[in-house]
Short mmCIF file of C-alpha atoms in Angstrom, two decimals:
data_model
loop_
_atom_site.label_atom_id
_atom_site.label_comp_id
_atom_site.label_asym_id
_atom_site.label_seq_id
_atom_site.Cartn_x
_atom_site.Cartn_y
_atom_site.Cartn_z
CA UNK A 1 -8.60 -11.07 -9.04
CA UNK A 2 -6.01 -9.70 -7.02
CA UNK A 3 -8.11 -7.86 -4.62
CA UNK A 4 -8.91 -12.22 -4.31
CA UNK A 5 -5.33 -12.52 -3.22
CA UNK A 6 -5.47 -10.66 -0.30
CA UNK A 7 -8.22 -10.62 0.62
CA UNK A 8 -7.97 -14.25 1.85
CA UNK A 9 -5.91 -12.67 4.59
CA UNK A 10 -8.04 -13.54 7.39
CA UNK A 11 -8.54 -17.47 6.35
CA UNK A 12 -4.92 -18.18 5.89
CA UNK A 13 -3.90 -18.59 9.80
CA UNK A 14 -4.78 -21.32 12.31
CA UNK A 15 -7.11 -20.94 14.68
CA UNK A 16 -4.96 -19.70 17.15
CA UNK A 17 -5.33 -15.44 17.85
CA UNK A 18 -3.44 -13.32 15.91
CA UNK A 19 -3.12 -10.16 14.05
CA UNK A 20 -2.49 -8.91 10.56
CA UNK A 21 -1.65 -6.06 8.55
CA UNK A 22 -2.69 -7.04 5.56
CA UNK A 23 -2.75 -5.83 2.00
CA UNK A 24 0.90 -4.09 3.25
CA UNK A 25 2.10 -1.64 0.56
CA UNK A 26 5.51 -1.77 -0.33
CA UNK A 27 8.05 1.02 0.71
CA UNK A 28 10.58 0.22 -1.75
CA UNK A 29 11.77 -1.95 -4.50
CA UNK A 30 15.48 -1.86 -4.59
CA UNK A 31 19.12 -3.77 -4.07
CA UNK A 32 19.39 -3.49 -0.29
CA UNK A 33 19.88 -5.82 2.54
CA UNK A 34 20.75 -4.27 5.41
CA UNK A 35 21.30 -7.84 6.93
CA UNK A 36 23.21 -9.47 4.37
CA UNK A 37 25.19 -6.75 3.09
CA UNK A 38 25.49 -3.92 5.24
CA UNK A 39 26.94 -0.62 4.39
CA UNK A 40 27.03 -1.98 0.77
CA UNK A 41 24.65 -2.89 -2.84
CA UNK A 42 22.36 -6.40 -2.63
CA UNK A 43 23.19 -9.26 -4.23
CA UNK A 44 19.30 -9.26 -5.91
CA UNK A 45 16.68 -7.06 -5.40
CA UNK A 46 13.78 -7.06 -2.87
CA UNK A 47 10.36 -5.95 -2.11
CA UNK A 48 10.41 -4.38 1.34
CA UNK A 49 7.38 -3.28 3.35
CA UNK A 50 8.02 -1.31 6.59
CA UNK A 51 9.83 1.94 7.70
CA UNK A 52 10.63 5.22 5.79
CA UNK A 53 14.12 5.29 7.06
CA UNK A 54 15.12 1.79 5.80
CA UNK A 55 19.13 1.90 4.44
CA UNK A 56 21.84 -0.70 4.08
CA UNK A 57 22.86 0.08 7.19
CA UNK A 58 20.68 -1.15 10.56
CA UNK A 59 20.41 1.45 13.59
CA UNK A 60 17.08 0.38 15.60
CA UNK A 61 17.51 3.99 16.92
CA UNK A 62 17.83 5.35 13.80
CA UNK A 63 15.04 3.37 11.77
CA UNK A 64 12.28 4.18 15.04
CA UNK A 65 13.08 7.69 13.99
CA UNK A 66 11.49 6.93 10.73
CA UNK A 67 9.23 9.23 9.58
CA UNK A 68 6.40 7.06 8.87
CA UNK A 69 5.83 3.37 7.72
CA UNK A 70 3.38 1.26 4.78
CA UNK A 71 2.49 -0.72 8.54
CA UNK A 72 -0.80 0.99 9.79
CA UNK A 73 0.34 0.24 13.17
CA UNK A 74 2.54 3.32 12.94
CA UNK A 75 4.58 2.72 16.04
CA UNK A 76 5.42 -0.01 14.45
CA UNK A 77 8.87 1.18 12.47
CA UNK A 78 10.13 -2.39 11.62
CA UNK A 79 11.25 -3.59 7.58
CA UNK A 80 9.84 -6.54 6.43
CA UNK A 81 11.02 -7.64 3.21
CA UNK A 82 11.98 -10.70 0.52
CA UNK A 83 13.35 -10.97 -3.23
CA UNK A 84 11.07 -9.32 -5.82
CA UNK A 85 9.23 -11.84 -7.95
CA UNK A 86 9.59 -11.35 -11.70
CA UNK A 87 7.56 -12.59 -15.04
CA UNK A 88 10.17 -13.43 -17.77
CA UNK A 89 8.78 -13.33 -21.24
CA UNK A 90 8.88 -16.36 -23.02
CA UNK A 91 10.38 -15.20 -26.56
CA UNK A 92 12.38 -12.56 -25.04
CA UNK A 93 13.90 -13.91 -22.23
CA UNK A 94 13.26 -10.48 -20.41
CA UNK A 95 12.06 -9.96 -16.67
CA UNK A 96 9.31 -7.46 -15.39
CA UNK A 97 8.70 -6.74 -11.77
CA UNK A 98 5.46 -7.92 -10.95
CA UNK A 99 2.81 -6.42 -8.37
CA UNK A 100 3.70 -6.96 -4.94
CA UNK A 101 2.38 -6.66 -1.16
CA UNK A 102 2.18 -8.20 2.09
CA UNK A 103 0.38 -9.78 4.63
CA UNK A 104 2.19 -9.74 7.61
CA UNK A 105 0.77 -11.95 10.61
CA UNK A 106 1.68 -11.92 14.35
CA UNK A 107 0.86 -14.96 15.46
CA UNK A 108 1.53 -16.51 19.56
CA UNK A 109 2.03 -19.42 19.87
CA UNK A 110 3.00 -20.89 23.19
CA UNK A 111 3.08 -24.53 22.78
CA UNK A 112 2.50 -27.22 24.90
CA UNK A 113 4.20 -26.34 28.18
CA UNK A 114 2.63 -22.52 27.47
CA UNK A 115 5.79 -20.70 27.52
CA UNK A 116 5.16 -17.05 27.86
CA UNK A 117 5.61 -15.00 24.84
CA UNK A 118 7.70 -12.37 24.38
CA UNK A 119 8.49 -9.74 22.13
CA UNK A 120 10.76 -9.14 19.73
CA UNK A 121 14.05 -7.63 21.63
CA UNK A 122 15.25 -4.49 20.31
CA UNK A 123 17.83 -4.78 17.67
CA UNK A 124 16.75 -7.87 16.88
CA UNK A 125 16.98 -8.96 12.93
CA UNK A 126 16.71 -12.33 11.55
CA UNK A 127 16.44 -14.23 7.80
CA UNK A 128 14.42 -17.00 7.00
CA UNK A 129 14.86 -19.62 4.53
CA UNK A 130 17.93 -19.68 2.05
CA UNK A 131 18.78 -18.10 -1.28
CA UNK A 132 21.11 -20.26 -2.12
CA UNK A 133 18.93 -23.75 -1.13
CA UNK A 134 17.55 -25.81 -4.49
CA UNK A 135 16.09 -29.21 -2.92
CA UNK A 136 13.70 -29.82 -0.33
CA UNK A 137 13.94 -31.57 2.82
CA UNK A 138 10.96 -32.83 4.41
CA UNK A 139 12.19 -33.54 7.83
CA UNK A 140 13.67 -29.97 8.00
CA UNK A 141 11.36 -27.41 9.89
CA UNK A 142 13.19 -24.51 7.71
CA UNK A 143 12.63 -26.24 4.71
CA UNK A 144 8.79 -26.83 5.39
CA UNK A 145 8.63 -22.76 6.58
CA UNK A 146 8.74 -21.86 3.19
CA UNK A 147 5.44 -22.59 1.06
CA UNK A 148 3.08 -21.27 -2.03
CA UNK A 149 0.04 -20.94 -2.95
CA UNK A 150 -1.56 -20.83 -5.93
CA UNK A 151 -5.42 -19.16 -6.18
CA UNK A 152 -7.12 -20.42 -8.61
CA UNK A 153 -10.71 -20.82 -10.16
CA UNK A 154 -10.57 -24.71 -8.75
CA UNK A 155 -9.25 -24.36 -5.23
CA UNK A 156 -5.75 -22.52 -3.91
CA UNK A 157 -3.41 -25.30 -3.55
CA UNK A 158 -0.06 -25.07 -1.44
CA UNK A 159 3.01 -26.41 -2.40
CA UNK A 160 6.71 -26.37 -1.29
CA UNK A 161 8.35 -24.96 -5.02
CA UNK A 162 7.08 -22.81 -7.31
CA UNK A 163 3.45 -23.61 -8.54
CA UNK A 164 3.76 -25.23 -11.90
CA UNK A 165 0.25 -23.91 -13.25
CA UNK A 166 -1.61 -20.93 -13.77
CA UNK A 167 -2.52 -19.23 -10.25
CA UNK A 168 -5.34 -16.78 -12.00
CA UNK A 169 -6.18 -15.41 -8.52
CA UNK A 170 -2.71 -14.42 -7.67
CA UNK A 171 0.17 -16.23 -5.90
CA UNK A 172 1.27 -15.76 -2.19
CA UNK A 173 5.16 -16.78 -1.08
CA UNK A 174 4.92 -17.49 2.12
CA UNK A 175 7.49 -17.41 4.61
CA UNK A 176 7.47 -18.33 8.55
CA UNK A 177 10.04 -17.52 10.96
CA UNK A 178 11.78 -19.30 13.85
CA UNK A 179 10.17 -17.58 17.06
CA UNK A 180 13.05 -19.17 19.62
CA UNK A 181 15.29 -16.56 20.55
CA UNK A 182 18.48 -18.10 22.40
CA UNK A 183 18.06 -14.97 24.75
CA UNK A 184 21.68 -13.27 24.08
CA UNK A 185 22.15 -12.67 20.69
CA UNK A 186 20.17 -10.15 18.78
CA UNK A 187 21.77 -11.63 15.02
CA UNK A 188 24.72 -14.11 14.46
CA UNK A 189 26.97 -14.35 11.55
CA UNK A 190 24.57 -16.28 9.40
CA UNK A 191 21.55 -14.38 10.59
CA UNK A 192 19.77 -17.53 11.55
CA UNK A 193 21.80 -19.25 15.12
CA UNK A 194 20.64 -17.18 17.29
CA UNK A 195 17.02 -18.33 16.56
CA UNK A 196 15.31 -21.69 16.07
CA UNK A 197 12.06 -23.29 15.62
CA UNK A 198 10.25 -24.99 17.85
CA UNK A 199 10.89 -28.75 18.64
CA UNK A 200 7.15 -29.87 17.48
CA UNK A 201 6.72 -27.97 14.27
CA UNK A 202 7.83 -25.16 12.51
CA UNK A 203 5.07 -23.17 13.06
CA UNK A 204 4.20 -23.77 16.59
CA UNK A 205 5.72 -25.60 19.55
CA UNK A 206 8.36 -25.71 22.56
CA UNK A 207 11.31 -24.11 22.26
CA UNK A 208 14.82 -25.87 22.50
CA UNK A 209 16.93 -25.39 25.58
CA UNK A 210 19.47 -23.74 23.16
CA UNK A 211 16.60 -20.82 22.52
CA UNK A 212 14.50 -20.73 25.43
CA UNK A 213 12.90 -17.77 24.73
CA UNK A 214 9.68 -18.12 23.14
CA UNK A 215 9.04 -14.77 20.83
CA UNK A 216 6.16 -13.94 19.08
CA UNK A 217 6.03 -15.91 15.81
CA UNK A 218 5.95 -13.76 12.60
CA UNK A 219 4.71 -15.00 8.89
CA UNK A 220 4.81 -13.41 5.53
CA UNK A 221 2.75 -13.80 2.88
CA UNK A 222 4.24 -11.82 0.26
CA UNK A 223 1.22 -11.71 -2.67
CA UNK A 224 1.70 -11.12 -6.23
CA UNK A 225 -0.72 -10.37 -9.26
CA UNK A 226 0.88 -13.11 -11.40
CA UNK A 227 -2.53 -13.72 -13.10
CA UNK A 228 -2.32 -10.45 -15.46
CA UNK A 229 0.67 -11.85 -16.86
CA UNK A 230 0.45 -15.10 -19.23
CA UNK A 231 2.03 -18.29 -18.11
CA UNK A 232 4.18 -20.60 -20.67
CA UNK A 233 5.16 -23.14 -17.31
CA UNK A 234 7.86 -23.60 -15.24
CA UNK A 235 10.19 -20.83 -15.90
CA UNK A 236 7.72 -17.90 -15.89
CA UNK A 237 8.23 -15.98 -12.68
CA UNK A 238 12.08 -15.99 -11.13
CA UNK A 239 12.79 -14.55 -8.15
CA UNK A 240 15.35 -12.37 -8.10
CA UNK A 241 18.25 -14.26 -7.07
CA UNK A 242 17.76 -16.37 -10.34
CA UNK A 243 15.44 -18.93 -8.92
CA UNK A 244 12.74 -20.83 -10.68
CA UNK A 245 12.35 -23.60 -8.50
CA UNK A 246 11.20 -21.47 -5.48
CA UNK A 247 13.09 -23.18 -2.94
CA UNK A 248 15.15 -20.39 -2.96
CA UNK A 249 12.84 -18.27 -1.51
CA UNK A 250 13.65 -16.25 1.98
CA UNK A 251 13.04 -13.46 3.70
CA UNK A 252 14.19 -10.40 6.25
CA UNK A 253 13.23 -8.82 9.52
CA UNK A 254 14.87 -6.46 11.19
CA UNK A 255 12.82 -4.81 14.62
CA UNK A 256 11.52 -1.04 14.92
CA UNK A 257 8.20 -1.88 17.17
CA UNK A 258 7.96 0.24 20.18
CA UNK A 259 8.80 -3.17 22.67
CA UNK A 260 6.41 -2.09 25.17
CA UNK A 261 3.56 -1.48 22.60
CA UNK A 262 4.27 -5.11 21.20
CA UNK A 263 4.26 -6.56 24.72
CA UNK A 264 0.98 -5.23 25.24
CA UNK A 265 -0.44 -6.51 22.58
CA UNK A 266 0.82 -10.07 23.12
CA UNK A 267 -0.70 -10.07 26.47
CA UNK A 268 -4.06 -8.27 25.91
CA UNK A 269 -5.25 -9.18 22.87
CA UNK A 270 -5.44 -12.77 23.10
CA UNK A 271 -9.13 -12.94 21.03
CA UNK A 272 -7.94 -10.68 18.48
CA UNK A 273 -8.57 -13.09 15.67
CA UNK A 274 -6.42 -11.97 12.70
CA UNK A 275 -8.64 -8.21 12.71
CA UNK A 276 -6.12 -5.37 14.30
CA UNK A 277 -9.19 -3.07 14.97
CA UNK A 278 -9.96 -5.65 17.97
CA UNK A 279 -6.94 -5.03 19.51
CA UNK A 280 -7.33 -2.03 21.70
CA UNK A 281 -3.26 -1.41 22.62
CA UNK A 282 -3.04 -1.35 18.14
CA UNK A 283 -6.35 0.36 17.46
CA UNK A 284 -4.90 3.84 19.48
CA UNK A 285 -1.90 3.66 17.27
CA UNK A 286 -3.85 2.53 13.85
CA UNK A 287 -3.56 4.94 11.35
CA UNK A 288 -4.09 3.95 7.71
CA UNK A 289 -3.75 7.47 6.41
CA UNK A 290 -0.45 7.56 7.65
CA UNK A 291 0.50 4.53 5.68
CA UNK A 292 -0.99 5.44 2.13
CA UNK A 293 0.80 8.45 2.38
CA UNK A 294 4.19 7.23 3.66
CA UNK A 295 7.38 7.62 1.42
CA UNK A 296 10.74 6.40 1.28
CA UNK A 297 12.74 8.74 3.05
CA UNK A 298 16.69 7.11 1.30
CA UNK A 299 18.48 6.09 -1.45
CA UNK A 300 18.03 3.67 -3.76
CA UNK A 301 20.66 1.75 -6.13
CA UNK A 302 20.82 3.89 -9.21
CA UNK A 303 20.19 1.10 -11.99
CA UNK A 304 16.82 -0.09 -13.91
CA UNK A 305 14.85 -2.65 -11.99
CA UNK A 306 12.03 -3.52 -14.44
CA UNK A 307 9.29 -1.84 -12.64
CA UNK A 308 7.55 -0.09 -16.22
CA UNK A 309 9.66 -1.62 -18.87
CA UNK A 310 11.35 -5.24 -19.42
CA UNK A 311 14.84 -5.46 -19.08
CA UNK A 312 17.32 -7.91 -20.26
CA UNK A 313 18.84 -9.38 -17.26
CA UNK A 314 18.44 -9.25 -13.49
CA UNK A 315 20.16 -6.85 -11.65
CA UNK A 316 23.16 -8.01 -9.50
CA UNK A 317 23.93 -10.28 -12.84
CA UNK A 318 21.85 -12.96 -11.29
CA UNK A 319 22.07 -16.23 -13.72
CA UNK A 320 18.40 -18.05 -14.19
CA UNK A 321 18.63 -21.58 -12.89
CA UNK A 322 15.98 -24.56 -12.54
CA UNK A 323 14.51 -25.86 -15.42
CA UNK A 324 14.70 -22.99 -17.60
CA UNK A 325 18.47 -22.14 -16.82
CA UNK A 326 19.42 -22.21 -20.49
CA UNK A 327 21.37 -18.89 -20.47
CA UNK A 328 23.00 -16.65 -18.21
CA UNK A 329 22.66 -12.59 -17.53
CA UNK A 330 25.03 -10.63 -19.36
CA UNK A 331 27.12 -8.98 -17.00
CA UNK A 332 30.36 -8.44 -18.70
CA UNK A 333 31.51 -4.71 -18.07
CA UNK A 334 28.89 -3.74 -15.42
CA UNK A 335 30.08 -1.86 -12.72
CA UNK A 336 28.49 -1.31 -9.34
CA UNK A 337 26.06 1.55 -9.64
CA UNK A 338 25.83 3.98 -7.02
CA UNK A 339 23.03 5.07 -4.48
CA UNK A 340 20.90 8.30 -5.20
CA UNK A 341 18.06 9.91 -3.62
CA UNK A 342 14.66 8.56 -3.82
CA UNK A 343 13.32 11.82 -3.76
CA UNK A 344 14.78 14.40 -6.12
CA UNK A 345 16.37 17.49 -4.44
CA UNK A 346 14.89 20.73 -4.84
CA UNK A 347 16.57 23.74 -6.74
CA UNK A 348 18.98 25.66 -4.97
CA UNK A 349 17.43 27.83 -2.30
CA UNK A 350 13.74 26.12 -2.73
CA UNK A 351 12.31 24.41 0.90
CA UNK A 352 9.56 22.23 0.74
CA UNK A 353 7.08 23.76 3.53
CA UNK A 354 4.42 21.09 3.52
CA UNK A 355 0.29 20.03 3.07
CA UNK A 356 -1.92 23.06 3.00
CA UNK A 357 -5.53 23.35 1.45
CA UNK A 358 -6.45 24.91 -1.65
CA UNK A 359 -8.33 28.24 -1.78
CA UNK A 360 -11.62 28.70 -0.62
CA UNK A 361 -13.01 30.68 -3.59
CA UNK A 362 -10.34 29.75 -6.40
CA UNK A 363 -6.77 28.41 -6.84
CA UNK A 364 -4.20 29.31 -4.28
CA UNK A 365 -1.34 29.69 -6.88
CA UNK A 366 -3.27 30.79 -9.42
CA UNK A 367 -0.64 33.21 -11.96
CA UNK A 368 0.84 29.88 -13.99
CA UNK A 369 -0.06 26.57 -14.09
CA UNK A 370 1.36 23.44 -15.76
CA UNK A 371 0.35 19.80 -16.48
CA UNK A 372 3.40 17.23 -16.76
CA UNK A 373 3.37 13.28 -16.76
CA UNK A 374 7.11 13.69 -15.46
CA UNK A 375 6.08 15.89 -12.50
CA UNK A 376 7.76 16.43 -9.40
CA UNK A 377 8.03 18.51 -6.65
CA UNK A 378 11.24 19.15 -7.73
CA UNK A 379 9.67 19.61 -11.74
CA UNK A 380 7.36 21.92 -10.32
CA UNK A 381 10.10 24.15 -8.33
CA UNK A 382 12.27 24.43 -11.10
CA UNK A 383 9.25 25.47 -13.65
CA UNK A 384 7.98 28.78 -11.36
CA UNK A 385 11.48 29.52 -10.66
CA UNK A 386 12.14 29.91 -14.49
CA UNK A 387 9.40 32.32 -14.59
CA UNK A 388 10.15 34.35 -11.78
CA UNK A 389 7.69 33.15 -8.97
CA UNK A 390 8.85 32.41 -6.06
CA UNK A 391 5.79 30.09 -4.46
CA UNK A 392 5.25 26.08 -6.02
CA UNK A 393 2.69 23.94 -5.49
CA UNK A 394 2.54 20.57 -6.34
CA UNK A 395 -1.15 18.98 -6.36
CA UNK A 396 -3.22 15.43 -7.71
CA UNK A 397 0.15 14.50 -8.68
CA UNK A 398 0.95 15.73 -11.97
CA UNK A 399 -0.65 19.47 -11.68
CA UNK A 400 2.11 22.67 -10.82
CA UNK A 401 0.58 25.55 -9.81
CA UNK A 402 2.54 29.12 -9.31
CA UNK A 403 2.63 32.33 -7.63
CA UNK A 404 4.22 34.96 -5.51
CA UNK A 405 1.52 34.92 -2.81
CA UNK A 406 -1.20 32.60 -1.08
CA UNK A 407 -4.18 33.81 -2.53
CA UNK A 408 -8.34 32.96 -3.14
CA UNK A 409 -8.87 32.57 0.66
CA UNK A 410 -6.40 30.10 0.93
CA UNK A 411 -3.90 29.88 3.89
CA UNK A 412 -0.33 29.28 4.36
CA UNK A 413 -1.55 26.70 8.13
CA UNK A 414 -0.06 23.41 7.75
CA UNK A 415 -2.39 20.12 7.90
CA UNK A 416 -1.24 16.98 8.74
CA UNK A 417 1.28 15.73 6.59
CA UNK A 418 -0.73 12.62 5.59
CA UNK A 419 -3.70 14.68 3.90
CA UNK A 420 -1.41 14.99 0.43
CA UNK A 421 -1.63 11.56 -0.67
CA UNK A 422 -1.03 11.91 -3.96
CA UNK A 423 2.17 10.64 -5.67
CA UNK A 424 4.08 12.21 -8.13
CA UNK A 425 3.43 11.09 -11.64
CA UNK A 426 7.26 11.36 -12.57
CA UNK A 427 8.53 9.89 -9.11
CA UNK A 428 6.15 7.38 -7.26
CA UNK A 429 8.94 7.70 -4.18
CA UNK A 430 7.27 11.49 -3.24
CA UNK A 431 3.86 13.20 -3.20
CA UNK A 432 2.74 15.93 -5.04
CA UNK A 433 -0.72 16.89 -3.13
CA UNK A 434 -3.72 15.68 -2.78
CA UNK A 435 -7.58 16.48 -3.11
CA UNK A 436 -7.67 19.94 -3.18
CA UNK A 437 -4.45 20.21 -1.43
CA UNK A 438 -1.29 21.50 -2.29
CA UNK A 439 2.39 20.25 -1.31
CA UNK A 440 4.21 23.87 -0.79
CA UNK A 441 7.54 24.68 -1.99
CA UNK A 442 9.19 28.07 -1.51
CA UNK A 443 12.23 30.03 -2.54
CA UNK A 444 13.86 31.14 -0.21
CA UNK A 445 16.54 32.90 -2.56
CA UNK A 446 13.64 35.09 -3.75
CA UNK A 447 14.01 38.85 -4.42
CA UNK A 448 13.14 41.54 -1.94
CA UNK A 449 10.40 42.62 -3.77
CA UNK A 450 8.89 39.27 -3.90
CA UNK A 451 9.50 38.81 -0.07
CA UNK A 452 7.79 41.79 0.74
CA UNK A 453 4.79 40.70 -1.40
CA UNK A 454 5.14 37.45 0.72
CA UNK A 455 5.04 38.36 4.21
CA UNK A 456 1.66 38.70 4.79
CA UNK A 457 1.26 35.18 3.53
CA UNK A 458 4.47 34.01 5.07
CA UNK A 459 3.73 34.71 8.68
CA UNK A 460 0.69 32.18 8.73
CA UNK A 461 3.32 29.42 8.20
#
């Protein structure tokens, strides 16, 4: 059913041309906003799609530096992101994280007078919609850019608020944002002035004189598997600010494209019709390997989110309101947790080389193995070091294999990152291998003796 949800991608948009990435995997799941709250924790938590290097702290230098990103597109080094959507049990009161990805559409739209469209300046960032909003105004274009719907067996109706039946087939949140730029201002205290949408409609139109500039426009569907979870009505998913009336529902953008690559595609691929591939500027830069295999480079607020297990409140001591708001979160005597590492840190004088291949004839690491549903790179480091090897290598994500050489025809040449796909069983935020590949760890700390046995192997790195 959920493979339903998205993959309605391509049916959701007008007829105008546009592009999507669709079926977006998430790059993170934690209580960050660079936008909102810079340099410090979230107020809720969010699902965020995008670049490795996203932080609470916004450098468009910085974040095009990323490593990788979930978009396939992989100049493309943007964060796209909105508040997790949670399933709260009915007799328990407690809140589990529900599946989550995007569909993220480009989508120009000139208007009437066919303004030219432009794209997205760098440093730009923007929010849509309003986490604090709990009515619904249907003369207000921001109030009408934020919609559901609800895939069921009987149609997929949309609606303004939260559905208020079972949406078997999944539910999208949907989000558009204002494409007038006012030309000057790249975000404004509220994160909102320095756009606007246009005069006509919310999702397509003239732009004001106040925000001539006529951007690309850019819509969200974020989609979640709500179906594998039972529904007792209204009060069954909250976002994570608390709401249950899903007018509270907003999202983020803050820009990493390459501007010229964006530009290009604006003006060349004007049939494109919602399928990337038929962009040529985007088809040279398309690589979906690149964005399975793409982890979260930073930290992440050190506190249970209610990704495997329910907890008992939401974190940032959001209360639930709408019409199940009978209680608040207990938050008496929480302190502000701290950021740590996505990835664990190796052992002392371990470096992580890389993605090699396995042996031709046998396993490359072949003295000690071990099988672990808490492995990680790190797991696997620390258990060879404890037996005196001074090679690790991490493979099909919860397999450690050991050694003090490269051996069984295999060789210490590097492939392309992307080819270890595999993430860790104790630590979805890294990847332990792949298909017959191996992620590489060495100790550098290791005895002579060991080194000499090495170097053979060594100098093919």
């Amino acid at each position: 059913m959920f493979a339903r949800l998205l993959a309605v991608v391509t049916l959701a948009a007008a007829v105008n041309a546009y592009w999507t990435f669709g079926a977006t995997a998430l790059i993170a799941q934690t209580r960050l906003d660079s936008i909102v709250n810079p340099d410090a924790i979230g107020t809720h938590v969010h699902a965020i799609v995008g670049a490795s290097g996203f932080s609470n702290h916004y450098d468009p230098d910085e974040l095009m530096q990323s490593n990788c990103t979930t978009i396939p597109v992989q100049p493309d080094k943007s964060n796209y992101w909105a508040p997790q959507l949670y399933h709260r049990d009915k007799d328990t009161g407690e809140f589990l994280a529900m599946p989550t990805s995007f569909n993220i559409y480009y989508l120009p739209r000139p208007g009437p007078k066919n303004e030219p469209i432009k794209a997205f300046p760098k440093g730009l960032r923007m929010l849509a919609g309003d986490t604090n909003r709990r009515t619904f105004n249907a003369s207000s274009h921001a109030d009408q850019a934020i919609t559901y719907v609800c895939l069921t067996d009987n149609g997929s109706p949309q609606t303004n608020s939260m559905p208020t039946q079972p949406c078997v087939g999944g539910l999208r949140a949907q989000v558009f944002f204002p494409s007038c730029w006012d030309g000057q201002n790249l975000d404004s205290p509220d994160h909102k002035s320095h756009m606007a949408y246009p005069i006509q409609n919310f999702d397509s139109g003239d732009c004001p004189d106040t925000h001539p500039v006529h951007l690309i426009s850019l819509f969200y569907e974020m989609g979640v598997n709500v179906g594998k979870f039972d529904f007792h009505g209204n009060g069954t998913w909250v976002l994570a600010n608390g709401d249950t009336t899903g007018f509270g529902l907003h999202a983020d953008f803050q820009n990493g494209w390459d501007s010229d690559l964006l530009q290009s595609a604006i003006d060349q691929c004007s049939g494109a019709s919602g399928n990337v591939h038929d962009c040529a500027p985007l088809e040279a830069v398309y690589d979906q390997a690149a964005a399975d295999a793409c982890v979260f480079q930073g930290d992440l607020v050190d506190e249970d989110i209610g990704l495997t297990a329910p907890i008992a409140s939401l974190p940032g001591c959001n209360p639930v309101f709408g019409e199940s708001s009978d209680s608040d979160a207990a938050c008496a005597g929480k302190t502000t947790p701290a950021l740590v590492p996505a990835q664990s840190p190796l052992p002392a004088g371990w470096t992580d080389v890389g993605c090699i291949a396995e042996g031709t004839n046998g396993r490359a690491l072949p003295a000690l193995t071990l099988h672990a549903p808490n492995m990680t790179k790190a797991v696997c480091a620390e258990f060879c070091d404890s037996h005196g090897f001074s090679l690790a290598g991490a493979e099909f994500g919860d397999e450690c294999y050991c050694d003090d050489a490269l051996k069984n025809g295999a060789s210490g040449a590097l492939l392309p990152w992307e080819q270890c796909t595999n993430r860790c069983a104790g630590n979805s935020y890294e990847i332990c291998g792949g298909g017959a590949k191996l992620s590489l760890m060495i100790n550098g700390d290791a005895s002579k003796s060991s080194r000499r046995a090495l170097r053979f192997d060594r100098e093919q790195f």
